[in-house]
Amino acid sequence: MNIKKFIGFCAILFVLMTLVSCGGSNDTIVIYSCGEDYRNEYYLSELQKQFPQYNFILDYQGSGAAAAKLKAEGKDTQGDILLSWDFTYLDMLTDYLADMSYFDYSIFLDDMVVPSKKYVGEYRNSGAIVINTELLAEKGLQEPSSYEDLVKPEFKGLLSMPNPKSSGTGYMFLKNLVNEWGEEKAFAYFNKFAENIVQFTSSGSGPMNALVQKEAAVALGMTGQAVTMLNDGAPFKIIFFEEGAPCSLYGHAMTVKAESRSDYENVKEVFDYLVKVVTPACDALYFPEQVFVDKVFTLPNYPTDIPYGNMSNNTTDEKTRLLEKWMY
């Protein structure tokens, strides 16, 4: 952890401890986020501009760690709003989420609407094979055209992927291959893949950072993040293998702690603005894959007609079962 992150962590810890000792503060809203830094900054900036009367505190953790934290805290959590959480983790934690049945879900496409009405949609996150073309050329390697290519000896020490146990992005790659190949073949493949990997990163953004720093030449990562870096000048190429693009859905929620606040109606106003105004604007900038009925976005270099892979049976129980078998 670098010094800036350490100082930031200490500041968040201090504020959260203060909130606990004081029983909470009506001018403070605590956000637990699983989103990338650049999107967190965007969300915070927009909320602060619209609601200057609130002190927004954002606590970031990877999906798995954030879910474990909320489960451990339960209804005594200090978090008010959950930002950019994988649907499967939200589904695991509905006992700790506020009732969202008041919300107008008709603004979303059908697959973004959940029966529990405990959380709302944010973005659709597809995965892709992303290569650093410069590093691949330096190594004298041909562009991979299949998952089988990645476990060849020449790619040893050149691969990066998020760990499915801590990252929703990592899990969607695992689930996609389990669906496409069968469980036995998929797990056998990742045993070979692990021999060539630099690191199974704790977060979904880790592989893209490894590509930028030339620590890896090929990454299994988020299409949206790859495009953002590509548009910033990174020498990336985005590929989809024949198994298709894995995909997961992300959303926002409020906690039962927010529901118990005396100013809950005001927090709802903040949340509704976050979902209806800030989220579409953020999607247009970074993740344009459609989630809203009447909003279609385009972004330079963002793939069109993404060949989504098989993500069936993507349930909480299935995720728990598969992750118990993951050994890395």
mmCIF file of C-alpha atoms in Angstrom:
data_model
loop_
_atom_site.group_PDB
_atom_site.id
_atom_site.type_symbol
_atom_site.label_atom_id
_atom_site.label_comp_id
_atom_site.label_asym_id
_atom_site.label_seq_id
_atom_site.Cartn_x
_atom_site.Cartn_y
_atom_site.Cartn_z
ATOM 1 C CA MET A 1 0.000 0.000 0.000
ATOM 2 C CA ASN A 2 1.526 3.382 -1.014
ATOM 3 C CA ILE A 3 1.547 6.339 1.368
ATOM 4 C CA LYS A 4 -1.398 8.132 -0.311
ATOM 5 C CA LYS A 5 -3.602 5.060 -0.095
ATOM 6 C CA PHE A 6 -2.505 4.493 3.512
ATOM 7 C CA ILE A 7 -3.366 8.058 4.503
ATOM 8 C CA GLY A 8 -6.709 7.760 2.721
ATOM 9 C CA PHE A 9 -7.447 4.495 4.485
ATOM 10 C CA CYS A 10 -6.611 6.009 7.869
ATOM 11 C CA ALA A 11 -8.864 8.991 7.162
ATOM 12 C CA ILE A 12 -11.780 6.742 6.251
ATOM 13 C CA LEU A 13 -11.155 4.574 9.307
ATOM 14 C CA PHE A 14 -11.085 7.619 11.575
ATOM 15 C CA VAL A 15 -14.358 8.965 10.211
ATOM 16 C CA LEU A 16 -16.077 5.592 10.426
ATOM 17 C CA MET A 17 -14.925 5.158 14.036
ATOM 18 C CA THR A 18 -16.222 8.630 14.802
ATOM 19 C CA LEU A 19 -19.572 7.768 13.266
ATOM 20 C CA VAL A 20 -19.790 4.614 15.360
ATOM 21 C CA SER A 21 -19.006 6.468 18.580
ATOM 22 C CA CYS A 22 -21.512 9.215 17.803
ATOM 23 C CA GLY A 23 -24.286 6.974 16.543
ATOM 24 C CA GLY A 24 -24.107 8.341 13.003
ATOM 25 C CA SER A 25 -24.343 11.820 11.517
ATOM 26 C CA ASN A 26 -27.209 13.220 9.461
ATOM 27 C CA ASP A 27 -24.867 15.278 7.302
ATOM 28 C CA THR A 28 -22.662 12.291 6.380
ATOM 29 C CA ILE A 29 -23.432 9.582 3.813
ATOM 30 C CA VAL A 30 -21.079 6.602 3.683
ATOM 31 C CA ILE A 31 -20.716 4.823 0.344
ATOM 32 C CA TYR A 32 -19.272 1.321 0.011
ATOM 33 C CA SER A 33 -17.987 1.045 -3.544
ATOM 34 C CA CYS A 34 -16.625 -1.796 -5.669
ATOM 35 C CA GLY A 35 -16.063 0.478 -8.665
ATOM 36 C CA GLU A 36 -12.844 1.586 -10.328
ATOM 37 C CA ASP A 37 -11.035 4.721 -9.122
ATOM 38 C CA TYR A 38 -11.978 6.878 -12.094
ATOM 39 C CA ARG A 39 -15.688 6.043 -11.777
ATOM 40 C CA ASN A 40 -15.617 6.534 -8.014
ATOM 41 C CA GLU A 41 -14.147 9.987 -8.570
ATOM 42 C CA TYR A 42 -16.854 10.796 -11.106
ATOM 43 C CA TYR A 43 -19.696 9.672 -8.849
ATOM 44 C CA LEU A 44 -18.331 11.552 -5.842
ATOM 45 C CA SER A 45 -17.764 14.738 -7.824
ATOM 46 C CA GLU A 46 -21.306 14.742 -9.216
ATOM 47 C CA LEU A 47 -22.920 13.984 -5.856
ATOM 48 C CA GLN A 48 -20.911 16.668 -4.080
ATOM 49 C CA LYS A 49 -21.955 19.257 -6.673
ATOM 50 C CA GLN A 50 -25.641 18.365 -6.393
ATOM 51 C CA PHE A 51 -25.754 17.857 -2.613
ATOM 52 C CA PRO A 52 -23.172 20.161 -0.977
ATOM 53 C CA GLN A 53 -24.974 19.825 2.351
ATOM 54 C CA TYR A 54 -23.682 16.250 2.690
ATOM 55 C CA ASN A 55 -20.255 14.930 3.521
ATOM 56 C CA PHE A 56 -19.792 11.895 1.269
ATOM 57 C CA ILE A 57 -17.294 9.264 2.406
ATOM 58 C CA LEU A 58 -16.389 6.553 -0.098
ATOM 59 C CA ASP A 59 -14.858 3.295 1.090
ATOM 60 C CA TYR A 60 -13.541 1.127 -1.772
ATOM 61 C CA GLN A 61 -12.954 -2.635 -1.623
ATOM 62 C CA GLY A 62 -12.963 -5.434 -4.183
ATOM 63 C CA SER A 63 -16.253 -7.271 -4.639
ATOM 64 C CA GLY A 64 -15.467 -10.292 -2.459
ATOM 65 C CA ALA A 65 -13.941 -8.255 0.367
ATOM 66 C CA ALA A 66 -16.786 -5.731 0.306
ATOM 67 C CA ALA A 67 -19.398 -8.477 0.473
ATOM 68 C CA ALA A 68 -17.593 -10.136 3.392
ATOM 69 C CA LYS A 69 -17.386 -6.784 5.181
ATOM 70 C CA LEU A 70 -21.103 -6.067 4.819
ATOM 71 C CA LYS A 71 -22.024 -9.598 5.865
ATOM 72 C CA ALA A 72 -19.852 -9.280 8.976
ATOM 73 C CA GLU A 73 -21.310 -5.874 9.861
ATOM 74 C CA GLY A 74 -24.864 -6.956 9.100
ATOM 75 C CA LYS A 75 -27.547 -4.511 10.105
ATOM 76 C CA ASP A 76 -24.983 -2.582 12.178
ATOM 77 C CA THR A 77 -23.102 -1.494 9.059
ATOM 78 C CA GLN A 78 -21.894 2.087 8.715
ATOM 79 C CA GLY A 79 -22.552 2.015 4.966
ATOM 80 C CA ASP A 80 -25.590 3.850 3.587
ATOM 81 C CA ILE A 81 -25.234 3.337 -0.172
ATOM 82 C CA LEU A 82 -23.666 0.452 -2.072
ATOM 83 C CA LEU A 83 -22.120 1.574 -5.354
ATOM 84 C CA SER A 84 -21.183 -0.663 -8.307
ATOM 85 C CA TRP A 85 -21.781 -4.078 -6.724
ATOM 86 C CA ASP A 86 -22.070 -7.324 -8.662
ATOM 87 C CA PHE A 87 -25.669 -8.577 -8.761
ATOM 88 C CA THR A 88 -24.711 -11.982 -7.366
ATOM 89 C CA TYR A 89 -23.148 -10.412 -4.262
ATOM 90 C CA LEU A 90 -26.136 -8.103 -3.797
ATOM 91 C CA ASP A 91 -28.408 -11.122 -4.059
ATOM 92 C CA MET A 92 -26.443 -12.795 -1.245
ATOM 93 C CA LEU A 93 -26.972 -9.806 1.038
ATOM 94 C CA THR A 94 -30.616 -8.837 0.601
ATOM 95 C CA ASP A 95 -31.267 -9.187 4.350
ATOM 96 C CA TYR A 96 -29.087 -6.109 4.867
ATOM 97 C CA LEU A 97 -30.533 -4.017 2.027
ATOM 98 C CA ALA A 98 -33.330 -1.461 2.139
ATOM 99 C CA ASP A 99 -36.632 -2.123 0.411
ATOM 100 C CA MET A 100 -36.506 -0.589 -3.087
ATOM 101 C CA SER A 101 -40.035 -1.461 -4.215
ATOM 102 C CA TYR A 102 -40.859 2.269 -4.399
ATOM 103 C CA PHE A 103 -38.419 2.695 -7.299
ATOM 104 C CA ASP A 104 -39.633 2.888 -10.920
ATOM 105 C CA TYR A 105 -37.927 -0.153 -12.452
ATOM 106 C CA SER A 106 -39.534 0.460 -15.856
ATOM 107 C CA ILE A 107 -36.519 2.583 -16.834
ATOM 108 C CA PHE A 108 -34.400 -0.618 -17.075
ATOM 109 C CA LEU A 109 -34.198 -3.434 -19.596
ATOM 110 C CA ASP A 110 -35.898 -6.602 -18.323
ATOM 111 C CA ASP A 111 -32.713 -8.461 -17.341
ATOM 112 C CA MET A 112 -31.689 -5.564 -15.077
ATOM 113 C CA VAL A 113 -34.843 -5.884 -12.928
ATOM 114 C CA VAL A 114 -34.543 -8.195 -9.912
ATOM 115 C CA PRO A 115 -37.542 -9.899 -8.221
ATOM 116 C CA SER A 116 -36.423 -8.919 -4.711
ATOM 117 C CA LYS A 117 -36.622 -5.167 -5.486
ATOM 118 C CA LYS A 118 -33.688 -4.699 -3.124
ATOM 119 C CA TYR A 119 -31.262 -3.160 -5.638
ATOM 120 C CA VAL A 120 -31.248 -1.395 -8.996
ATOM 121 C CA GLY A 121 -29.170 -1.686 -12.168
ATOM 122 C CA GLU A 122 -26.084 0.306 -13.004
ATOM 123 C CA TYR A 123 -24.117 -1.190 -15.883
ATOM 124 C CA ARG A 124 -23.489 -4.288 -17.956
ATOM 125 C CA ASN A 125 -19.885 -5.446 -17.742
ATOM 126 C CA SER A 126 -18.570 -7.674 -20.502
ATOM 127 C CA GLY A 127 -15.182 -9.295 -20.368
ATOM 128 C CA ALA A 128 -12.613 -9.532 -23.136
ATOM 129 C CA ILE A 129 -9.160 -10.800 -23.923
ATOM 130 C CA VAL A 130 -6.981 -7.700 -23.986
ATOM 131 C CA ILE A 131 -3.430 -7.655 -25.310
ATOM 132 C CA ASN A 132 -0.603 -5.154 -25.079
ATOM 133 C CA THR A 133 0.446 -5.161 -28.734
ATOM 134 C CA GLU A 134 3.795 -3.504 -28.027
ATOM 135 C CA LEU A 135 4.874 -6.074 -25.445
ATOM 136 C CA LEU A 136 3.646 -8.940 -27.613
ATOM 137 C CA ALA A 137 5.771 -7.604 -30.482
ATOM 138 C CA GLU A 138 8.794 -7.181 -28.182
ATOM 139 C CA LYS A 139 8.444 -10.832 -27.180
ATOM 140 C CA GLY A 140 8.086 -11.899 -30.813
ATOM 141 C CA LEU A 141 4.740 -13.586 -30.127
ATOM 142 C CA GLN A 142 1.718 -13.946 -32.349
ATOM 143 C CA GLU A 143 -1.639 -12.672 -31.215
ATOM 144 C CA PRO A 144 -3.565 -15.451 -29.400
ATOM 145 C CA SER A 145 -6.722 -16.652 -31.133
ATOM 146 C CA SER A 146 -8.081 -19.061 -28.514
ATOM 147 C CA TYR A 147 -7.991 -19.862 -24.818
ATOM 148 C CA GLU A 148 -5.819 -22.865 -25.716
ATOM 149 C CA ASP A 149 -3.139 -20.505 -27.076
ATOM 150 C CA LEU A 150 -2.795 -18.871 -23.661
ATOM 151 C CA VAL A 151 -1.586 -22.051 -21.956
ATOM 152 C CA LYS A 152 1.244 -22.600 -24.458
ATOM 153 C CA PRO A 153 4.789 -22.361 -23.034
ATOM 154 C CA GLU A 154 5.572 -19.116 -24.875
ATOM 155 C CA PHE A 155 2.971 -17.257 -22.774
ATOM 156 C CA LYS A 156 4.473 -18.300 -19.436
ATOM 157 C CA GLY A 157 4.693 -15.304 -17.104
ATOM 158 C CA LEU A 158 2.721 -13.081 -19.476
ATOM 159 C CA LEU A 159 -0.901 -13.569 -18.368
ATOM 160 C CA SER A 160 -3.038 -11.734 -15.824
ATOM 161 C CA MET A 161 -6.568 -12.410 -14.584
ATOM 162 C CA PRO A 162 -8.676 -11.313 -11.590
ATOM 163 C CA ASN A 163 -9.130 -13.911 -8.879
ATOM 164 C CA PRO A 164 -12.728 -15.222 -9.025
ATOM 165 C CA LYS A 165 -12.824 -15.419 -5.220
ATOM 166 C CA SER A 166 -12.329 -11.662 -4.832
ATOM 167 C CA SER A 167 -13.507 -10.235 -8.149
ATOM 168 C CA GLY A 168 -16.820 -10.439 -9.965
ATOM 169 C CA THR A 169 -14.900 -9.940 -13.216
ATOM 170 C CA GLY A 170 -12.734 -12.970 -12.505
ATOM 171 C CA TYR A 171 -15.741 -15.069 -11.613
ATOM 172 C CA MET A 172 -17.568 -14.293 -14.852
ATOM 173 C CA PHE A 173 -14.678 -15.752 -16.869
ATOM 174 C CA LEU A 174 -14.770 -18.901 -14.750
ATOM 175 C CA LYS A 175 -18.551 -19.216 -15.016
ATOM 176 C CA ASN A 176 -18.535 -18.643 -18.774
ATOM 177 C CA LEU A 177 -16.048 -21.466 -19.391
ATOM 178 C CA VAL A 178 -17.866 -23.797 -16.980
ATOM 179 C CA ASN A 179 -21.009 -23.203 -19.027
ATOM 180 C CA GLU A 180 -19.259 -23.562 -22.377
ATOM 181 C CA TRP A 181 -16.976 -26.525 -21.641
ATOM 182 C CA GLY A 182 -18.342 -28.229 -18.574
ATOM 183 C CA GLU A 183 -17.030 -27.962 -15.039
ATOM 184 C CA GLU A 184 -14.280 -30.588 -15.227
ATOM 185 C CA LYS A 185 -12.694 -29.248 -18.396
ATOM 186 C CA ALA A 186 -12.932 -25.621 -17.243
ATOM 187 C CA PHE A 187 -11.186 -26.244 -13.920
ATOM 188 C CA ALA A 188 -8.534 -28.368 -15.634
ATOM 189 C CA TYR A 189 -7.923 -25.488 -18.016
ATOM 190 C CA PHE A 190 -7.424 -22.954 -15.233
ATOM 191 C CA ASN A 191 -4.907 -25.286 -13.602
ATOM 192 C CA LYS A 192 -2.843 -24.955 -16.778
ATOM 193 C CA PHE A 193 -3.584 -21.238 -17.041
ATOM 194 C CA ALA A 194 -2.246 -20.739 -13.501
ATOM 195 C CA GLU A 195 1.161 -22.042 -14.620
ATOM 196 C CA ASN A 196 1.485 -19.151 -17.077
ATOM 197 C CA ILE A 197 0.028 -16.364 -14.976
ATOM 198 C CA VAL A 198 1.891 -13.432 -13.464
ATOM 199 C CA GLN A 199 -0.784 -12.995 -10.816
ATOM 200 C CA PHE A 200 -4.430 -13.604 -10.037
ATOM 201 C CA THR A 201 -5.224 -10.025 -9.023
ATOM 202 C CA SER A 202 -7.553 -9.149 -6.147
ATOM 203 C CA SER A 203 -9.602 -6.701 -8.206
ATOM 204 C CA GLY A 204 -11.017 -6.582 -11.707
ATOM 205 C CA SER A 205 -8.879 -3.578 -12.610
ATOM 206 C CA GLY A 206 -5.607 -5.322 -11.724
ATOM 207 C CA PRO A 207 -5.026 -7.055 -15.089
ATOM 208 C CA MET A 208 -5.467 -3.807 -17.046
ATOM 209 C CA ASN A 209 -2.937 -2.095 -14.793
ATOM 210 C CA ALA A 210 -0.555 -5.007 -15.354
ATOM 211 C CA LEU A 211 -0.900 -4.529 -19.115
ATOM 212 C CA VAL A 212 -0.165 -0.808 -18.902
ATOM 213 C CA GLN A 213 2.928 -1.459 -16.786
ATOM 214 C CA LYS A 214 4.021 -4.259 -19.162
ATOM 215 C CA GLU A 215 3.943 -6.766 -16.343
ATOM 216 C CA ALA A 216 1.661 -8.865 -18.546
ATOM 217 C CA ALA A 217 1.067 -9.103 -22.285
ATOM 218 C CA VAL A 218 -2.412 -10.661 -22.179
ATOM 219 C CA ALA A 219 -5.177 -10.017 -19.673
ATOM 220 C CA LEU A 220 -8.652 -11.321 -18.991
ATOM 221 C CA GLY A 221 -10.397 -8.117 -18.019
ATOM 222 C CA MET A 222 -13.242 -5.657 -18.416
ATOM 223 C CA THR A 223 -14.071 -4.411 -21.897
ATOM 224 C CA GLY A 224 -15.022 -0.987 -20.538
ATOM 225 C CA GLN A 225 -11.789 -0.464 -18.670
ATOM 226 C CA ALA A 226 -9.743 -1.665 -21.639
ATOM 227 C CA VAL A 227 -11.492 0.865 -23.891
ATOM 228 C CA THR A 228 -10.901 3.684 -21.410
ATOM 229 C CA MET A 229 -7.173 2.938 -21.366
ATOM 230 C CA LEU A 230 -7.085 2.417 -25.132
ATOM 231 C CA ASN A 231 -8.650 5.840 -25.644
ATOM 232 C CA ASP A 232 -6.027 7.284 -23.298
ATOM 233 C CA GLY A 233 -3.308 5.956 -25.593
ATOM 234 C CA ALA A 234 -2.541 2.481 -24.257
ATOM 235 C CA PRO A 235 -1.357 0.051 -27.002
ATOM 236 C CA PHE A 236 -4.241 -2.349 -26.445
ATOM 237 C CA LYS A 237 -6.252 -4.621 -28.700
ATOM 238 C CA ILE A 238 -9.550 -6.162 -27.602
ATOM 239 C CA ILE A 239 -10.359 -9.734 -28.671
ATOM 240 C CA PHE A 240 -13.293 -12.083 -28.130
ATOM 241 C CA PHE A 241 -12.659 -15.825 -28.433
ATOM 242 C CA GLU A 242 -15.248 -18.205 -29.880
ATOM 243 C CA GLU A 243 -16.702 -18.944 -26.417
ATOM 244 C CA GLY A 244 -18.030 -15.388 -26.406
ATOM 245 C CA ALA A 245 -17.718 -12.529 -23.966
ATOM 246 C CA PRO A 246 -18.490 -13.327 -20.342
ATOM 247 C CA CYS A 247 -20.845 -10.809 -18.811
ATOM 248 C CA SER A 248 -22.022 -9.701 -15.397
ATOM 249 C CA LEU A 249 -24.494 -7.104 -14.156
ATOM 250 C CA TYR A 250 -23.774 -4.454 -11.553
ATOM 251 C CA GLY A 251 -25.994 -2.223 -9.484
ATOM 252 C CA HIS A 252 -26.594 0.074 -6.538
ATOM 253 C CA ALA A 253 -28.475 -0.374 -3.274
ATOM 254 C CA MET A 254 -29.209 1.257 0.053
ATOM 255 C CA THR A 255 -28.638 -0.541 3.333
ATOM 256 C CA VAL A 256 -31.028 -1.105 6.222
ATOM 257 C CA LYS A 257 -28.876 1.369 8.127
ATOM 258 C CA ALA A 258 -29.808 4.064 5.597
ATOM 259 C CA GLU A 259 -33.441 2.976 5.924
ATOM 260 C CA SER A 260 -33.291 3.568 9.682
ATOM 261 C CA ARG A 261 -31.936 7.114 9.412
ATOM 262 C CA SER A 262 -34.187 9.964 10.501
ATOM 263 C CA ASP A 263 -33.390 11.688 7.194
ATOM 264 C CA TYR A 264 -34.044 8.597 5.064
ATOM 265 C CA GLU A 265 -36.248 10.540 2.630
ATOM 266 C CA ASN A 266 -33.294 12.844 1.937
ATOM 267 C CA VAL A 267 -30.954 9.878 1.444
ATOM 268 C CA LYS A 268 -33.503 8.434 -0.994
ATOM 269 C CA GLU A 269 -33.352 11.704 -2.908
ATOM 270 C CA VAL A 270 -29.571 11.360 -3.153
ATOM 271 C CA PHE A 271 -29.872 7.730 -4.213
ATOM 272 C CA ASP A 272 -32.493 8.451 -6.877
ATOM 273 C CA TYR A 273 -30.330 11.215 -8.336
ATOM 274 C CA LEU A 274 -27.380 8.822 -8.334
ATOM 275 C CA VAL A 275 -29.341 6.194 -10.278
ATOM 276 C CA LYS A 276 -31.380 8.330 -12.670
ATOM 277 C CA VAL A 277 -28.912 11.116 -13.491
ATOM 278 C CA VAL A 278 -25.324 10.265 -12.543
ATOM 279 C CA THR A 279 -25.348 6.583 -13.514
ATOM 280 C CA PRO A 280 -26.488 7.106 -17.146
ATOM 281 C CA ALA A 281 -23.903 9.857 -17.548
ATOM 282 C CA CYS A 282 -21.199 7.586 -16.131
ATOM 283 C CA ASP A 283 -22.294 4.695 -18.366
ATOM 284 C CA ALA A 284 -22.065 6.973 -21.395
ATOM 285 C CA LEU A 285 -18.474 7.805 -20.484
ATOM 286 C CA TYR A 286 -17.172 4.361 -19.538
ATOM 287 C CA PHE A 287 -19.602 1.411 -19.921
ATOM 288 C CA PRO A 288 -22.024 2.056 -22.809
ATOM 289 C CA GLU A 289 -23.479 -1.477 -23.006
ATOM 290 C CA GLN A 290 -27.221 -0.890 -22.759
ATOM 291 C CA VAL A 291 -29.082 -1.182 -19.458
ATOM 292 C CA PHE A 292 -31.709 1.595 -19.748
ATOM 293 C CA VAL A 293 -34.760 1.211 -21.976
ATOM 294 C CA ASP A 294 -34.515 4.637 -23.600
ATOM 295 C CA LYS A 295 -30.774 5.284 -23.467
ATOM 296 C CA VAL A 296 -28.281 3.979 -26.030
ATOM 297 C CA PHE A 297 -24.685 5.155 -25.789
ATOM 298 C CA THR A 298 -21.665 4.883 -28.069
ATOM 299 C CA LEU A 299 -18.019 5.338 -27.225
ATOM 300 C CA PRO A 300 -14.947 5.521 -29.493
ATOM 301 C CA ASN A 301 -13.279 2.112 -29.855
ATOM 302 C CA TYR A 302 -15.997 0.387 -27.840
ATOM 303 C CA PRO A 303 -16.856 -2.906 -29.586
ATOM 304 C CA THR A 304 -20.306 -3.106 -31.122
ATOM 305 C CA ASP A 305 -22.324 -6.315 -31.416
ATOM 306 C CA ILE A 306 -20.417 -7.925 -28.537
ATOM 307 C CA PRO A 307 -20.813 -11.736 -28.791
ATOM 308 C CA TYR A 308 -22.045 -12.409 -25.257
ATOM 309 C CA GLY A 309 -21.220 -15.880 -23.996
ATOM 310 C CA ASN A 310 -23.334 -18.340 -22.036
ATOM 311 C CA MET A 311 -23.893 -17.003 -18.497
ATOM 312 C CA SER A 312 -26.869 -19.183 -17.579
ATOM 313 C CA ASN A 313 -27.421 -20.487 -14.029
ATOM 314 C CA ASN A 314 -25.516 -17.518 -12.647
ATOM 315 C CA THR A 315 -27.062 -17.864 -9.189
ATOM 316 C CA THR A 316 -25.750 -17.161 -5.721
ATOM 317 C CA ASP A 317 -25.741 -20.861 -4.793
ATOM 318 C CA GLU A 318 -23.885 -21.808 -7.962
ATOM 319 C CA LYS A 319 -21.304 -19.105 -7.386
ATOM 320 C CA THR A 320 -20.719 -20.273 -3.827
ATOM 321 C CA ARG A 321 -20.344 -23.865 -4.977
ATOM 322 C CA LEU A 322 -17.882 -23.092 -7.779
ATOM 323 C CA LEU A 323 -15.748 -20.786 -5.658
ATOM 324 C CA GLU A 324 -15.350 -23.507 -3.048
ATOM 325 C CA LYS A 325 -13.552 -25.502 -5.756
ATOM 326 C CA TRP A 326 -11.278 -22.616 -6.820
ATOM 327 C CA MET A 327 -7.838 -23.204 -5.323
ATOM 328 C CA TYR A 328 -5.856 -20.084 -6.296
#
